[in-house]
């Protein structure tokens, strides 16, 4: 158990809908990262937040957005969903925003299926 | 952008055999991490490397940070069935800013009992 929690575990929805994925980082970690993993693909970095502020952005679609709240939990919002958005979405956390010994620890993921 | 090439893509080995996999980059990295992912689960950190030439072990796993800082290797000795999974390397340029981890596409390991 990495200490990172994600809800829900599974999510099934229809095209055009909007969903929210939730992540709670490990106790004491200030950074949260979101990744997308499609079938048989590697992990694609989406976005990073550190202590409530956006710190780095990857290949995140404009239909997707995220935020980190004062209690450090984070939410990833996916809107106008398309079939191709079906994937595993992982959240990871680390103690700092960058720098030395800043390993990322992953949550169990949310499997999103868009029908 | 930065790219990681991880090889082999997949391996089938007999239980008890040793395994080697590697990751190469077109850029210099200051951090190399190795993760294992079981089906439907999140990646689990196995080994972290921070210094060129560094050799670090975690049980039967040994990883090395290449001297050129553009590659890393993971070895598993005396494989067992629970070693089955996908192994990912990840690299990061460690600087004062924020550079996300770049992941390889993974090596899928199958162990035949």
Short mmCIF file of C-alpha atoms in Angstrom, two decimals:
data_model
loop_
_atom_site.label_atom_id
_atom_site.label_comp_id
_atom_site.label_asym_id
_atom_site.label_seq_id
_atom_site.Cartn_x
_atom_site.Cartn_y
_atom_site.Cartn_z
CA UNK A 1 0.00 0.00 0.00
CA UNK A 2 1.62 3.22 -1.21
CA UNK A 3 -0.51 5.46 0.97
CA UNK A 4 -2.02 7.19 -2.07
CA UNK A 5 -5.76 6.65 -2.42
CA UNK A 6 -7.91 7.09 -5.49
CA UNK A 7 -11.66 6.94 -5.97
CA UNK A 8 -13.58 5.54 -7.63
CA UNK A 9 -11.83 2.32 -8.57
CA UNK A 10 -14.00 1.88 -11.67
CA UNK A 11 -16.10 4.33 -13.63
CA UNK A 12 -18.34 3.57 -16.59
CA UNK A 13 -19.96 6.43 -18.44
CA UNK A 14 -21.17 7.51 -21.85
CA UNK A 15 -19.65 9.71 -24.50
CA UNK A 16 -20.20 13.40 -23.94
CA UNK A 17 -20.42 13.07 -20.18
CA UNK A 18 -18.23 14.60 -17.50
CA UNK A 19 -16.54 12.76 -14.63
CA UNK A 20 -14.39 13.64 -11.65
CA UNK A 21 -11.59 11.46 -10.35
CA UNK A 22 -10.29 11.99 -6.84
CA UNK A 23 -6.88 11.46 -5.29
CA UNK A 24 -5.55 11.78 -1.77
CA UNK A 25 -1.75 11.93 -1.54
CA UNK A 26 0.43 10.22 1.04
CA UNK A 27 0.50 11.97 4.38
CA UNK A 28 2.98 14.83 4.20
CA UNK A 29 3.34 14.83 0.40
CA UNK A 30 2.73 18.20 -1.22
CA UNK A 31 2.92 17.25 -4.89
CA UNK A 32 0.27 15.39 -6.84
CA UNK A 33 0.74 14.12 -10.38
CA UNK A 34 -1.86 12.73 -12.78
CA UNK A 35 -1.06 10.13 -15.44
CA UNK A 36 -3.05 8.40 -18.14
CA UNK A 37 -2.32 4.82 -19.17
CA UNK A 38 -4.08 3.44 -22.22
CA UNK A 39 -4.20 -0.26 -23.06
CA UNK A 40 -0.68 -1.65 -23.45
CA UNK A 41 0.78 1.83 -23.31
CA UNK A 42 3.16 3.49 -20.96
CA UNK A 43 2.29 6.21 -18.54
CA UNK A 44 1.58 9.60 -20.03
CA UNK A 45 2.06 12.53 -17.71
CA UNK A 46 -0.90 14.89 -17.62
CA UNK A 47 -0.36 17.50 -14.93
CA UNK A 48 1.32 18.24 -11.59
CA UNK A 49 0.18 20.32 -8.64
CA UNK A 50 2.29 21.39 -5.73
CA UNK A 51 0.72 22.76 -2.57
CA UNK A 52 -2.34 23.90 -4.43
CA UNK A 53 -0.68 25.40 -7.47
CA UNK A 54 -0.15 24.01 -10.94
CA UNK A 55 3.55 23.23 -11.43
CA UNK A 56 3.93 21.30 -14.65
CA UNK A 57 1.76 20.39 -17.56
CA UNK A 58 2.12 17.46 -19.92
CA UNK A 59 -0.07 16.19 -22.71
CA UNK A 60 -3.33 17.14 -21.07
CA UNK A 61 -6.29 17.82 -23.33
CA UNK A 62 -8.20 21.06 -23.03
CA UNK A 63 -11.27 18.99 -22.09
CA UNK A 64 -9.40 17.86 -18.98
CA UNK A 65 -8.67 19.98 -15.94
CA UNK A 66 -7.40 19.42 -12.44
CA UNK A 67 -7.06 21.19 -9.13
CA UNK A 68 -5.50 20.63 -5.74
CA UNK A 69 -7.41 21.70 -2.67
CA UNK A 70 -6.14 23.18 0.62
CA UNK A 71 -6.23 19.74 2.25
CA UNK A 72 -3.94 18.63 -0.63
CA UNK A 73 -6.33 16.18 -2.22
CA UNK A 74 -6.67 16.58 -5.95
CA UNK A 75 -9.40 16.10 -8.51
CA UNK A 76 -9.08 15.44 -12.23
CA UNK A 77 -12.09 16.53 -14.26
CA UNK A 78 -12.69 14.97 -17.64
CA UNK A 79 -15.43 16.48 -19.80
CA UNK A 80 -17.03 15.87 -23.20
CA UNK A 81 -15.76 12.33 -22.90
CA UNK A 82 -14.83 10.38 -26.00
CA UNK A 83 -14.32 6.66 -26.52
CA UNK A 84 -10.57 7.24 -26.69
CA UNK A 85 -10.54 8.60 -23.16
CA UNK A 86 -11.08 5.09 -21.84
CA UNK A 87 -7.94 4.33 -19.84
CA UNK A 88 -6.45 3.87 -16.43
CA UNK A 89 -5.85 7.16 -14.66
CA UNK A 90 -3.22 7.19 -11.96
CA UNK A 91 -2.40 9.71 -9.34
CA UNK A 92 1.05 9.84 -7.75
CA UNK A 93 2.40 11.93 -4.93
CA UNK A 94 5.83 13.04 -3.79
CA UNK A 95 7.10 15.14 -0.90
CA UNK A 96 8.36 18.11 -2.88
CA UNK A 97 7.87 19.95 -6.12
CA UNK A 98 11.10 18.68 -7.58
CA UNK A 99 14.73 18.21 -6.66
CA UNK A 100 16.58 15.43 -4.96
CA UNK A 101 15.08 12.21 -3.63
CA UNK A 102 11.62 13.12 -4.82
CA UNK A 103 10.31 9.67 -5.69
CA UNK A 104 6.72 9.44 -6.85
CA UNK A 105 4.38 6.91 -5.24
CA UNK A 106 1.37 5.78 -7.21
CA UNK A 107 -2.20 5.13 -6.21
CA UNK A 108 -4.18 2.07 -7.36
CA UNK A 109 -5.75 3.96 -10.26
CA UNK A 110 -9.22 4.61 -11.63
CA UNK A 111 -10.30 2.58 -14.61
CA UNK A 112 -12.49 4.76 -16.84
CA UNK A 113 -14.63 3.14 -19.50
CA UNK A 114 -16.45 5.39 -21.95
CA UNK A 115 -19.24 3.65 -23.87
CA UNK B 1 11.19 16.02 -26.27
CA UNK B 2 12.80 13.44 -24.04
CA UNK B 3 12.24 9.82 -24.97
CA UNK B 4 13.06 6.59 -23.22
CA UNK B 5 13.62 3.37 -25.09
CA UNK B 6 13.07 0.34 -22.94
CA UNK B 7 14.04 -3.14 -24.03
CA UNK B 8 13.13 -5.85 -24.44
CA UNK B 9 9.41 -5.22 -24.86
CA UNK B 10 8.63 -8.65 -23.47
CA UNK B 11 10.43 -11.67 -22.06
CA UNK B 12 9.49 -15.26 -21.36
CA UNK B 13 11.84 -16.98 -18.95
CA UNK B 14 12.01 -20.12 -16.88
CA UNK B 15 11.65 -19.88 -13.13
CA UNK B 16 15.10 -19.59 -11.58
CA UNK B 17 16.66 -17.74 -14.50
CA UNK B 18 18.21 -14.32 -14.25
CA UNK B 19 16.65 -11.39 -16.13
CA UNK B 20 18.16 -8.23 -17.56
CA UNK B 21 16.38 -5.24 -19.03
CA UNK B 22 17.53 -1.76 -19.88
CA UNK B 23 16.46 1.72 -20.66
CA UNK B 24 18.21 4.29 -22.83
CA UNK B 25 17.54 7.96 -23.25
CA UNK B 26 18.28 10.58 -25.85
CA UNK B 27 18.88 13.02 -23.01
CA UNK B 28 20.90 13.03 -19.84
CA UNK B 29 18.92 12.20 -16.73
CA UNK B 30 19.88 12.88 -13.14
CA UNK B 31 17.43 10.39 -11.66
CA UNK B 32 16.43 6.91 -12.74
CA UNK B 33 13.55 5.03 -11.15
CA UNK B 34 12.38 1.49 -11.73
CA UNK B 35 8.75 0.51 -11.14
CA UNK B 36 6.81 -2.75 -11.35
CA UNK B 37 3.14 -2.83 -12.29
CA UNK B 38 0.83 -5.78 -11.75
CA UNK B 39 -2.30 -6.02 -13.93
CA UNK B 40 -4.90 -3.44 -12.95
CA UNK B 41 -2.72 -2.01 -10.21
CA UNK B 42 -0.61 1.10 -9.82
CA UNK B 43 3.16 1.03 -10.41
CA UNK B 44 5.20 0.20 -7.34
CA UNK B 45 8.61 1.80 -6.88
CA UNK B 46 11.38 -0.80 -6.80
CA UNK B 47 14.65 1.11 -6.93
CA UNK B 48 15.71 4.75 -7.17
CA UNK B 49 19.09 5.85 -8.55
CA UNK B 50 20.57 9.33 -8.19
CA UNK B 51 24.23 9.14 -9.15
CA UNK B 52 26.04 8.10 -12.31
CA UNK B 53 27.59 4.68 -11.82
CA UNK B 54 25.44 3.96 -8.78
CA UNK B 55 24.56 0.30 -8.25
CA UNK B 56 21.65 -0.37 -5.88
CA UNK B 57 20.02 -3.61 -4.79
CA UNK B 58 16.61 -4.44 -3.40
CA UNK B 59 16.51 -8.14 -2.60
CA UNK B 60 16.95 -10.06 -5.82
CA UNK B 61 16.75 -6.85 -7.86
CA UNK B 62 19.79 -4.80 -8.80
CA UNK B 63 19.74 -1.61 -10.83
CA UNK B 64 22.52 0.55 -12.17
CA UNK B 65 22.70 4.17 -13.23
CA UNK B 66 24.78 4.25 -16.40
CA UNK B 67 28.02 6.24 -16.49
CA UNK B 68 26.82 8.30 -19.45
CA UNK B 69 23.65 9.17 -17.50
CA UNK B 70 21.69 8.19 -20.58
CA UNK B 71 20.93 4.63 -19.56
CA UNK B 72 19.98 2.35 -16.72
CA UNK B 73 19.77 -1.40 -16.22
CA UNK B 74 17.64 -3.64 -14.04
CA UNK B 75 18.59 -7.21 -13.23
CA UNK B 76 16.47 -9.78 -11.46
CA UNK B 77 18.22 -12.86 -10.15
CA UNK B 78 16.68 -16.30 -9.68
CA UNK B 79 13.25 -15.28 -10.98
CA UNK B 80 10.11 -16.57 -9.30
CA UNK B 81 6.48 -16.61 -10.49
CA UNK B 82 5.57 -13.46 -8.55
CA UNK B 83 8.10 -11.50 -10.62
CA UNK B 84 5.54 -11.55 -13.44
CA UNK B 85 4.42 -8.07 -14.39
CA UNK B 86 5.43 -5.01 -16.36
CA UNK B 87 8.62 -3.24 -15.40
CA UNK B 88 8.89 0.45 -16.19
CA UNK B 89 11.91 2.67 -16.12
CA UNK B 90 11.45 6.37 -15.52
CA UNK B 91 13.90 9.19 -15.83
CA UNK B 92 13.94 12.72 -14.58
CA UNK B 93 16.12 15.74 -15.06
CA UNK B 94 16.58 16.94 -11.52
CA UNK B 95 16.86 20.66 -11.42
CA UNK B 96 15.46 23.63 -9.62
CA UNK B 97 12.37 23.63 -11.77
CA UNK B 98 9.80 20.95 -12.27
CA UNK B 99 10.39 18.31 -14.82
CA UNK B 100 8.02 15.38 -14.78
CA UNK B 101 9.07 11.76 -14.93
CA UNK B 102 9.44 10.33 -18.42
CA UNK B 103 8.44 6.67 -18.58
CA UNK B 104 9.57 3.91 -20.88
CA UNK B 105 6.90 1.74 -22.49
CA UNK B 106 7.72 -1.15 -20.18
CA UNK B 107 9.10 -4.66 -20.29
CA UNK B 108 6.48 -7.37 -19.84
CA UNK B 109 7.96 -10.29 -17.93
CA UNK B 110 6.44 -13.75 -17.97
CA UNK B 111 7.88 -16.53 -15.81
CA UNK B 112 7.28 -20.13 -16.72
CA UNK B 113 7.25 -22.44 -13.73
#
